[in-house]
């Protein structure tokens, strides 16, 4: 099957050819045709399986380049890096088209003025994170009343409580008549219900069960004492000659500490988290992609959607808070059909949480030991601390802002599972 069978016009087919994209991926095969017919789409496919082109192609084919100075298409994403990445893909395609299409990318953490200036010249496609978009609307730099296409990428994250208020504000600014395309690798039944309430008779496209796992992510779990994880990480990097590793930790503080320890051990390592300046975040990601850095120690701000070509290994130094986050984290490796390895460190106190993640994903991953790093700590007795229960059983963590929001929603009678994909 080729792209030409999907109803795409000649300009886009030539653009795809020039960019070296020959065969559509399963999500592209399933979603492009209904999107071109004007239908709403709720698309679910594994991480790294080509969701960006699945919405970018129909969008670029359908919009009218010179119709209006205000954007006709809005692509919303949860993180700045993802916005930049999706903007790049759209621009790569748009540059190949005979009639220019202007793509603007806006996100927080950087000065708003250049973004306001850029929008003054008009734009057709606006790629944005929700908070900055609302700032720009408030400053009258952009209007959303001409939007005909709304794309939510990493939709379940945007539908989560953490973004609910901003998303509702944005939806209220959009015309009722529009086409919506929502994509993610994970949609719990509850989030699907919520998404359906925002879509008009959507086509549900789920290519996960059909295709053999699109990627070959080997998963390993290693039992290790919490205090020995950095040493084990260093050992594994050296022993296996891992050229590039993305390491996930639970907090910004841990990202700094672990990166620092790795640097002291001779590795080129940097932290990546939400408290760094956007300039630093962009630099770290660029260095990692260009293989100038061998290790990035990140919080979950790097878990969603980031496309780091040929990243061979992801390590869960701390386990993710939820089974959904696990999917997104390990999906940073094994992308575009390449093999990948995901290693989770399981300390004694995280064992019950690991069992929950394994159960949710039907994983049959044995808990291994590495010689010289055998776990000595005992698993703690089940906690009666309500905070521990609220954060997925990871003992000793305080409730996050998001957990507090969930608790508040629960006390107000909103079932957490209807608002959160975990
Ligand atoms: P995405 O899931 O959109 O982030 O895409 C993951 C990776 O797959 C990116 O590196 C894309 O460039 C690549 N990709 C997307 N579509 C195709 C395709 N049809 N053929 C080959 N590679 C693709």
GROMACS .gro file of C-alpha atoms and ligand atoms in nm:
model
  445
    1UNK     CA    1   0.000   0.000   0.000
    2UNK     CA    2   0.134   0.344  -0.090
    3UNK     CA    3   0.037   0.702   0.002
    4UNK     CA    4  -0.114   0.747  -0.345
    5UNK     CA    5  -0.404   0.515  -0.258
    6UNK     CA    6  -0.518   0.740   0.026
    7UNK     CA    7  -0.661   1.028  -0.174
    8UNK     CA    8  -0.371   1.267  -0.121
    9UNK     CA    9  -0.308   1.527  -0.391
   10UNK     CA   10  -0.007   1.528  -0.621
   11UNK     CA   11   0.177   1.808  -0.439
   12UNK     CA   12   0.170   1.619  -0.112
   13UNK     CA   13   0.264   1.292  -0.278
   14UNK     CA   14   0.565   1.462  -0.436
   15UNK     CA   15   0.654   1.620  -0.103
   16UNK     CA   16   0.639   1.279   0.068
   17UNK     CA   17   0.853   1.130  -0.204
   18UNK     CA   18   1.116   1.404  -0.170
   19UNK     CA   19   1.122   1.361   0.208
   20UNK     CA   20   1.169   0.986   0.171
   21UNK     CA   21   0.838   0.871   0.317
   22UNK     CA   22   0.721   0.595   0.088
   23UNK     CA   23   0.493   0.356   0.272
   24UNK     CA   24   0.220   0.475   0.508
   25UNK     CA   25   0.226   0.336   0.861
   26UNK     CA   26  -0.090   0.161   0.992
   27UNK     CA   27  -0.222   0.473   1.167
   28UNK     CA   28  -0.164   0.677   0.851
   29UNK     CA   29  -0.343   0.411   0.644
   30UNK     CA   30  -0.639   0.410   0.879
   31UNK     CA   31  -0.677   0.778   0.964
   32UNK     CA   32  -0.590   0.978   0.652
   33UNK     CA   33  -0.884   0.873   0.434
   34UNK     CA   34  -1.162   0.949   0.690
   35UNK     CA   35  -0.989   1.275   0.784
   36UNK     CA   36  -0.981   1.376   0.418
   37UNK     CA   37  -1.353   1.302   0.398
   38UNK     CA   38  -1.411   1.557   0.673
   39UNK     CA   39  -1.484   1.312   0.953
   40UNK     CA   40  -1.376   1.355   1.313
   41UNK     CA   41  -1.114   1.098   1.409
   42UNK     CA   42  -1.018   0.948   1.742
   43UNK     CA   43  -0.690   0.777   1.664
   44UNK     CA   44  -0.498   0.540   1.883
   45UNK     CA   45  -0.163   0.394   1.782
   46UNK     CA   46   0.159   0.297   1.948
   47UNK     CA   47   0.410   0.565   2.030
   48UNK     CA   48   0.647   0.636   1.742
   49UNK     CA   49   0.414   0.497   1.480
   50UNK     CA   50   0.370   0.806   1.263
   51UNK     CA   51   0.071   0.985   1.417
   52UNK     CA   52   0.207   1.327   1.317
   53UNK     CA   53   0.177   1.261   0.945
   54UNK     CA   54  -0.163   1.099   1.004
   55UNK     CA   55  -0.304   1.442   1.089
   56UNK     CA   56  -0.051   1.668   0.911
   57UNK     CA   57  -0.125   1.534   0.563
   58UNK     CA   58  -0.507   1.571   0.564
   59UNK     CA   59  -0.470   1.908   0.730
   60UNK     CA   60  -0.231   2.046   0.469
   61UNK     CA   61  -0.442   1.907   0.187
   62UNK     CA   62  -0.766   2.058   0.310
   63UNK     CA   63  -0.682   2.408   0.425
   64UNK     CA   64  -0.702   2.700   0.188
   65UNK     CA   65  -0.365   2.876   0.197
   66UNK     CA   66  -0.478   3.232   0.137
   67UNK     CA   67  -0.826   3.226   0.287
   68UNK     CA   68  -0.757   3.422   0.604
   69UNK     CA   69  -0.482   3.583   0.808
   70UNK     CA   70  -0.616   3.407   1.117
   71UNK     CA   71  -0.531   3.040   1.168
   72UNK     CA   72  -0.758   2.780   1.017
   73UNK     CA   73  -0.600   2.486   1.192
   74UNK     CA   74  -0.500   2.455   1.556
   75UNK     CA   75  -0.273   2.175   1.676
   76UNK     CA   76  -0.254   2.154   2.055
   77UNK     CA   77   0.017   1.964   2.240
   78UNK     CA   78   0.105   1.921   2.605
   79UNK     CA   79   0.477   2.005   2.593
   80UNK     CA   80   0.697   2.269   2.431
   81UNK     CA   81   0.940   2.023   2.276
   82UNK     CA   82   0.656   1.830   2.119
   83UNK     CA   83   0.511   2.151   1.978
   84UNK     CA   84   0.850   2.236   1.822
   85UNK     CA   85   0.885   1.883   1.683
   86UNK     CA   86   0.538   1.873   1.527
   87UNK     CA   87   0.590   2.226   1.392
   88UNK     CA   88   0.910   2.107   1.223
   89UNK     CA   89   0.733   1.814   1.055
   90UNK     CA   90   0.454   2.041   0.931
   91UNK     CA   91   0.706   2.295   0.802
   92UNK     CA   92   0.912   2.027   0.627
   93UNK     CA   93   0.602   1.925   0.438
   94UNK     CA   94   0.466   2.275   0.384
   95UNK     CA   95   0.797   2.392   0.235
   96UNK     CA   96   0.759   2.137  -0.039
   97UNK     CA   97   0.419   2.263  -0.148
   98UNK     CA   98   0.371   2.490  -0.451
   99UNK     CA   99   0.153   2.737  -0.257
  100UNK     CA  100   0.317   2.842   0.069
  101UNK     CA  101   0.139   2.751   0.392
  102UNK     CA  102   0.248   2.940   0.700
  103UNK     CA  103   0.298   2.731   1.012
  104UNK     CA  104   0.345   2.911   1.344
  105UNK     CA  105   0.462   2.743   1.662
  106UNK     CA  106   0.398   2.901   2.002
  107UNK     CA  107   0.485   2.773   2.348
  108UNK     CA  108   0.572   2.908   2.690
  109UNK     CA  109   0.907   2.947   2.860
  110UNK     CA  110   1.036   3.186   2.594
  111UNK     CA  111   0.962   3.552   2.523
  112UNK     CA  112   0.614   3.610   2.391
  113UNK     CA  113   0.711   3.913   2.175
  114UNK     CA  114   0.869   3.731   1.880
  115UNK     CA  115   0.565   3.502   1.872
  116UNK     CA  116   0.332   3.803   1.866
  117UNK     CA  117   0.537   3.961   1.586
  118UNK     CA  118   0.533   3.640   1.384
  119UNK     CA  119   0.157   3.609   1.418
  120UNK     CA  120   0.108   3.965   1.291
  121UNK     CA  121   0.196   3.849   0.941
  122UNK     CA  122  -0.090   3.598   0.954
  123UNK     CA  123  -0.072   3.221   0.977
  124UNK     CA  124  -0.265   2.922   0.851
  125UNK     CA  125  -0.165   2.655   1.099
  126UNK     CA  126  -0.100   2.729   1.463
  127UNK     CA  127   0.084   2.470   1.670
  128UNK     CA  128   0.058   2.556   2.038
  129UNK     CA  129   0.076   2.457   2.400
  130UNK     CA  130  -0.245   2.562   2.579
  131UNK     CA  131  -0.112   2.818   2.830
  132UNK     CA  132   0.083   3.028   2.580
  133UNK     CA  133  -0.201   3.013   2.332
  134UNK     CA  134  -0.437   3.163   2.589
  135UNK     CA  135  -0.180   3.435   2.668
  136UNK     CA  136  -0.162   3.525   2.300
  137UNK     CA  137  -0.540   3.534   2.271
  138UNK     CA  138  -0.557   3.758   2.579
  139UNK     CA  139  -0.306   3.993   2.415
  140UNK     CA  140  -0.515   3.998   2.094
  141UNK     CA  141  -0.223   3.853   1.901
  142UNK     CA  142  -0.440   3.580   1.753
  143UNK     CA  143  -0.808   3.494   1.713
  144UNK     CA  144  -0.944   3.145   1.702
  145UNK     CA  145  -1.278   3.214   1.537
  146UNK     CA  146  -1.163   3.093   1.193
  147UNK     CA  147  -1.047   2.753   1.315
  148UNK     CA  148  -1.184   2.474   1.099
  149UNK     CA  149  -0.953   2.196   1.218
  150UNK     CA  150  -0.861   2.112   1.573
  151UNK     CA  151  -0.594   1.852   1.643
  152UNK     CA  152  -0.518   1.727   1.992
  153UNK     CA  153  -0.189   1.538   1.991
  154UNK     CA  154  -0.126   1.334   2.306
  155UNK     CA  155  -0.497   1.391   2.348
  156UNK     CA  156  -0.543   1.192   2.666
  157UNK     CA  157  -0.286   1.412   2.840
  158UNK     CA  158  -0.464   1.727   2.720
  159UNK     CA  159  -0.796   1.586   2.839
  160UNK     CA  160  -0.648   1.517   3.180
  161UNK     CA  161  -0.741   1.731   3.478
  162UNK     CA  162  -0.411   1.916   3.467
  163UNK     CA  163  -0.510   2.079   3.136
  164UNK     CA  164  -0.890   2.070   3.173
  165UNK     CA  165  -0.940   2.435   3.257
  166UNK     CA  166  -0.717   2.568   2.979
  167UNK     CA  167  -0.861   2.325   2.727
  168UNK     CA  168  -1.217   2.426   2.809
  169UNK     CA  169  -1.126   2.793   2.772
  170UNK     CA  170  -0.976   2.724   2.429
  171UNK     CA  171  -1.269   2.510   2.314
  172UNK     CA  172  -1.504   2.794   2.406
  173UNK     CA  173  -1.316   3.021   2.163
  174UNK     CA  174  -1.345   2.786   1.865
  175UNK     CA  175  -1.631   2.777   1.617
  176UNK     CA  176  -1.880   2.497   1.678
  177UNK     CA  177  -1.847   2.388   1.317
  178UNK     CA  178  -1.508   2.228   1.288
  179UNK     CA  179  -1.334   1.902   1.223
  180UNK     CA  180  -1.148   1.748   1.515
  181UNK     CA  181  -0.872   1.491   1.512
  182UNK     CA  182  -0.761   1.349   1.849
  183UNK     CA  183  -0.457   1.121   1.867
  184UNK     CA  184  -0.274   0.936   2.139
  185UNK     CA  185  -0.102   0.609   2.220
  186UNK     CA  186  -0.320   0.563   2.525
  187UNK     CA  187  -0.691   0.625   2.571
  188UNK     CA  188  -0.857   0.474   2.874
  189UNK     CA  189  -1.226   0.389   2.818
  190UNK     CA  190  -1.314   0.683   3.043
  191UNK     CA  191  -1.105   0.930   2.841
  192UNK     CA  192  -1.254   0.788   2.522
  193UNK     CA  193  -1.598   0.872   2.659
  194UNK     CA  194  -1.487   1.224   2.740
  195UNK     CA  195  -1.329   1.265   2.395
  196UNK     CA  196  -1.645   1.137   2.227
  197UNK     CA  197  -1.842   1.411   2.399
  198UNK     CA  198  -1.622   1.668   2.220
  199UNK     CA  199  -1.630   1.504   1.878
  200UNK     CA  200  -1.899   1.470   1.613
  201UNK     CA  201  -1.966   1.106   1.521
  202UNK     CA  202  -1.594   1.028   1.524
  203UNK     CA  203  -1.430   0.743   1.341
  204UNK     CA  204  -1.253   0.537   1.604
  205UNK     CA  205  -0.921   0.423   1.463
  206UNK     CA  206  -0.725   0.188   1.685
  207UNK     CA  207  -0.440   0.018   1.505
  208UNK     CA  208  -0.277  -0.132   1.810
  209UNK     CA  209  -0.437  -0.475   1.821
  210UNK     CA  210  -0.400  -0.539   1.449
  211UNK     CA  211  -0.038  -0.471   1.390
  212UNK     CA  212   0.215  -0.684   1.564
  213UNK     CA  213   0.373  -0.445   1.811
  214UNK     CA  214   0.503  -0.179   1.574
  215UNK     CA  215   0.828  -0.181   1.750
  216UNK     CA  216   1.046  -0.422   1.919
  217UNK     CA  217   1.085  -0.286   2.267
  218UNK     CA  218   1.252  -0.542   2.489
  219UNK     CA  219   1.148  -0.479   2.847
  220UNK     CA  220   1.359  -0.570   3.148
  221UNK     CA  221   1.308  -0.517   3.519
  222UNK     CA  222   1.598  -0.527   3.761
  223UNK     CA  223   1.560  -0.556   4.137
  224UNK     CA  224   1.809  -0.320   4.300
  225UNK     CA  225   1.841  -0.127   4.624
  226UNK     CA  226   1.737   0.234   4.581
  227UNK     CA  227   2.074   0.355   4.707
  228UNK     CA  228   2.264   0.160   4.442
  229UNK     CA  229   2.072   0.263   4.133
  230UNK     CA  230   2.324   0.519   4.005
  231UNK     CA  231   2.606   0.268   4.038
  232UNK     CA  232   2.399   0.007   3.857
  233UNK     CA  233   2.319   0.255   3.582
  234UNK     CA  234   2.686   0.336   3.535
  235UNK     CA  235   2.767  -0.035   3.533
  236UNK     CA  236   2.503  -0.112   3.268
  237UNK     CA  237   2.611   0.179   3.049
  238UNK     CA  238   2.971   0.057   3.055
  239UNK     CA  239   2.898  -0.314   3.035
  240UNK     CA  240   2.660  -0.288   2.740
  241UNK     CA  241   2.830   0.009   2.574
  242UNK     CA  242   2.504   0.203   2.560
  243UNK     CA  243   2.577   0.501   2.340
  244UNK     CA  244   2.267   0.701   2.436
  245UNK     CA  245   2.031   0.652   2.727
  246UNK     CA  246   1.722   0.843   2.834
  247UNK     CA  247   1.680   0.798   3.209
  248UNK     CA  248   1.350   0.881   3.376
  249UNK     CA  249   1.334   0.993   3.737
  250UNK     CA  250   1.047   1.110   3.957
  251UNK     CA  251   1.155   1.465   4.042
  252UNK     CA  252   1.350   1.762   3.910
  253UNK     CA  253   1.582   1.730   4.208
  254UNK     CA  254   1.656   1.366   4.126
  255UNK     CA  255   1.724   1.462   3.762
  256UNK     CA  256   1.989   1.711   3.876
  257UNK     CA  257   2.146   1.475   4.129
  258UNK     CA  258   2.163   1.169   3.906
  259UNK     CA  259   2.296   1.367   3.609
  260UNK     CA  260   2.558   1.522   3.834
  261UNK     CA  261   2.670   1.184   3.967
  262UNK     CA  262   2.693   1.043   3.616
  263UNK     CA  263   2.898   1.342   3.503
  264UNK     CA  264   3.135   1.289   3.794
  265UNK     CA  265   3.168   0.929   3.675
  266UNK     CA  266   3.283   1.056   3.334
  267UNK     CA  267   2.959   1.040   3.133
  268UNK     CA  268   2.828   1.328   2.925
  269UNK     CA  269   2.500   1.367   3.110
  270UNK     CA  270   2.250   1.649   3.153
  271UNK     CA  271   1.923   1.686   3.342
  272UNK     CA  272   1.600   1.774   3.160
  273UNK     CA  273   1.302   1.904   3.354
  274UNK     CA  274   1.044   2.178   3.376
  275UNK     CA  275   1.246   2.414   3.589
  276UNK     CA  276   1.525   2.460   3.338
  277UNK     CA  277   1.504   2.759   3.108
  278UNK     CA  278   1.354   2.681   2.769
  279UNK     CA  279   1.689   2.768   2.610
  280UNK     CA  280   1.860   2.503   2.821
  281UNK     CA  281   1.588   2.246   2.750
  282UNK     CA  282   1.618   2.304   2.376
  283UNK     CA  283   1.997   2.282   2.395
  284UNK     CA  284   1.995   1.956   2.593
  285UNK     CA  285   1.752   1.795   2.353
  286UNK     CA  286   1.948   1.913   2.047
  287UNK     CA  287   2.274   1.784   2.199
  288UNK     CA  288   2.114   1.451   2.282
  289UNK     CA  289   1.968   1.413   1.933
  290UNK     CA  290   2.304   1.506   1.779
  291UNK     CA  291   2.474   1.247   2.002
  292UNK     CA  292   2.684   1.509   2.179
  293UNK     CA  293   2.534   1.383   2.506
  294UNK     CA  294   2.518   1.020   2.604
  295UNK     CA  295   2.273   1.042   2.894
  296UNK     CA  296   1.975   1.265   2.963
  297UNK     CA  297   1.811   1.231   3.303
  298UNK     CA  298   1.456   1.354   3.269
  299UNK     CA  299   1.127   1.392   3.447
  300UNK     CA  300   0.804   1.298   3.271
  301UNK     CA  301   0.818   1.626   3.079
  302UNK     CA  302   1.018   1.418   2.828
  303UNK     CA  303   0.785   1.118   2.836
  304UNK     CA  304   0.538   1.223   2.571
  305UNK     CA  305   0.580   1.215   2.196
  306UNK     CA  306   0.946   1.320   2.171
  307UNK     CA  307   1.102   1.166   1.865
  308UNK     CA  308   1.468   1.098   1.927
  309UNK     CA  309   1.585   0.900   1.627
  310UNK     CA  310   1.748   0.569   1.700
  311UNK     CA  311   1.743   0.605   2.076
  312UNK     CA  312   1.844   0.256   2.186
  313UNK     CA  313   1.769   0.258   2.560
  314UNK     CA  314   1.524   0.405   2.809
  315UNK     CA  315   1.578   0.347   3.182
  316UNK     CA  316   1.313   0.392   3.448
  317UNK     CA  317   1.543   0.488   3.734
  318UNK     CA  318   1.224   0.569   3.927
  319UNK     CA  319   0.911   0.391   3.816
  320UNK     CA  320   0.649   0.612   3.651
  321UNK     CA  321   0.345   0.710   3.851
  322UNK     CA  322   0.104   0.524   3.625
  323UNK     CA  323   0.084   0.243   3.374
  324UNK     CA  324  -0.005   0.503   3.109
  325UNK     CA  325   0.312   0.698   3.180
  326UNK     CA  326   0.504   0.371   3.151
  327UNK     CA  327   0.376   0.328   2.794
  328UNK     CA  328   0.479   0.680   2.698
  329UNK     CA  329   0.820   0.664   2.863
  330UNK     CA  330   0.928   0.339   2.703
  331UNK     CA  331   0.786   0.461   2.372
  332UNK     CA  332   1.077   0.704   2.342
  333UNK     CA  333   1.281   0.405   2.224
  334UNK     CA  334   1.197   0.152   1.954
  335UNK     CA  335   1.052   0.415   1.724
  336UNK     CA  336   0.977   0.394   1.353
  337UNK     CA  337   1.017   0.016   1.356
  338UNK     CA  338   1.363   0.008   1.515
  339UNK     CA  339   1.440  -0.215   1.813
  340UNK     CA  340   1.465  -0.063   2.159
  341UNK     CA  341   1.533  -0.160   2.517
  342UNK     CA  342   1.344  -0.039   2.825
  343UNK     CA  343   1.492  -0.120   3.163
  344UNK     CA  344   1.307  -0.053   3.489
  345UNK     CA  345   1.485  -0.039   3.822
  346UNK     CA  346   1.264  -0.185   4.093
  347UNK     CA  347   1.363  -0.107   4.450
  348UNK     CA  348   1.207  -0.293   4.742
  349UNK     CA  349   0.959  -0.017   4.811
  350UNK     CA  350   0.855   0.005   4.444
  351UNK     CA  351   0.784  -0.367   4.404
  352UNK     CA  352   0.409  -0.346   4.460
  353UNK     CA  353   0.390  -0.055   4.217
  354UNK     CA  354   0.584  -0.255   3.957
  355UNK     CA  355   0.337  -0.542   4.001
  356UNK     CA  356   0.052  -0.298   3.931
  357UNK     CA  357   0.217  -0.169   3.613
  358UNK     CA  358   0.293  -0.525   3.501
  359UNK     CA  359  -0.064  -0.633   3.568
  360UNK     CA  360  -0.210  -0.338   3.379
  361UNK     CA  361   0.006  -0.417   3.073
  362UNK     CA  362  -0.010  -0.797   3.108
  363UNK     CA  363   0.369  -0.795   3.122
  364UNK     CA  364   0.556  -1.117   3.177
  365UNK     CA  365   0.885  -0.953   3.263
  366UNK     CA  366   1.079  -1.139   3.532
  367UNK     CA  367   1.248  -0.936   3.804
  368UNK     CA  368   1.617  -0.995   3.739
  369UNK     CA  369   1.926  -0.946   3.952
  370UNK     CA  370   2.253  -0.813   3.823
  371UNK     CA  371   2.560  -0.977   3.973
  372UNK     CA  372   2.720  -0.743   4.225
  373UNK     CA  373   2.400  -0.539   4.261
  374UNK     CA  374   2.168  -0.795   4.423
  375UNK     CA  375   1.893  -0.626   4.622
  376UNK     CA  376   1.932  -0.646   4.999
  377UNK     CA  377   1.648  -0.421   5.116
  378UNK     CA  378   1.320  -0.575   5.224
  379UNK     CA  379   0.987  -0.463   5.080
  380UNK     CA  380   0.808  -0.245   5.335
  381UNK     CA  381   0.483  -0.356   5.493
  382UNK     CA  382   0.175  -0.221   5.310
  383UNK     CA  383   0.137   0.147   5.395
  384UNK     CA  384  -0.164   0.293   5.568
  385UNK     CA  385  -0.054   0.644   5.472
  386UNK     CA  386  -0.328   0.795   5.253
  387UNK     CA  387  -0.065   0.995   5.064
  388UNK     CA  388   0.112   0.678   4.962
  389UNK     CA  389  -0.211   0.527   4.829
  390UNK     CA  390  -0.284   0.846   4.636
  391UNK     CA  391   0.041   0.842   4.445
  392UNK     CA  392   0.013   0.492   4.317
  393UNK     CA  393   0.169   0.325   4.617
  394UNK     CA  394   0.509   0.485   4.597
  395UNK     CA  395   0.589   0.528   4.961
  396UNK     CA  396   0.725   0.850   5.098
  397UNK     CA  397   0.605   1.089   4.827
  398UNK     CA  398   0.391   1.388   4.902
  399UNK     CA  399   0.077   1.447   4.704
  400UNK     CA  400   0.145   1.641   4.385
  401UNK     CA  401  -0.065   1.935   4.267
  402UNK     CA  402  -0.229   1.700   4.018
  403UNK     CA  403  -0.311   1.446   4.290
  404UNK     CA  404  -0.466   1.721   4.496
  405UNK     CA  405  -0.678   1.824   4.196
  406UNK     CA  406  -0.788   1.465   4.155
  407UNK     CA  407  -0.873   1.436   4.522
  408UNK     CA  408  -1.069   1.757   4.498
  409UNK     CA  409  -1.251   1.629   4.189
  410UNK     CA  410  -1.328   1.304   4.368
  411UNK     CA  411  -1.467   1.490   4.666
  412UNK     CA  412  -1.682   1.691   4.424
  413UNK     CA  413  -1.820   1.367   4.282
  414UNK     CA  414  -1.614   1.351   3.960
  415UNK     CA  415  -1.491   0.999   3.908
  416UNK     CA  416  -1.116   1.030   3.866
  417UNK     CA  417  -1.115   0.754   3.607
  418UNK     CA  418  -1.344   0.954   3.382
  419UNK     CA  419  -1.090   1.235   3.372
  420UNK     CA  420  -0.758   1.060   3.379
  421UNK     CA  421  -0.614   0.796   3.155
  422UNK     CA  422  -0.463   0.575   3.417
  423LIG     P1  423   0.558   1.014   1.509
  423LIG     O1  424   0.486   0.900   1.574
  423LIG     O2  425   0.470   1.095   1.421
  423LIG     O3  426   0.636   1.095   1.608
  423LIG     O4  427   0.667   0.949   1.409
  423LIG     C1  428   0.769   0.865   1.456
  423LIG     C2  429   0.881   0.852   1.356
  423LIG     O5  430   0.839   0.780   1.242
  423LIG     C3  431   0.934   0.987   1.303
  423LIG     O6  432   1.075   0.981   1.303
  423LIG     C4  433   0.884   0.995   1.163
  423LIG     O7  434   0.971   1.067   1.078
  423LIG     C5  435   0.878   0.848   1.121
  423LIG     N1  436   0.773   0.823   1.022
  423LIG     C6  437   0.647   0.870   1.025
  423LIG     N2  438   0.577   0.825   0.918
  423LIG     C7  439   0.661   0.748   0.846
  423LIG     C8  440   0.648   0.671   0.724
  423LIG     N3  441   0.535   0.664   0.657
  423LIG     N4  442   0.756   0.604   0.681
  423LIG     C9  443   0.872   0.608   0.750
  423LIG     N5  444   0.892   0.677   0.864
  423LIG    C10  445   0.788   0.746   0.913
   0.00000   0.00000   0.00000
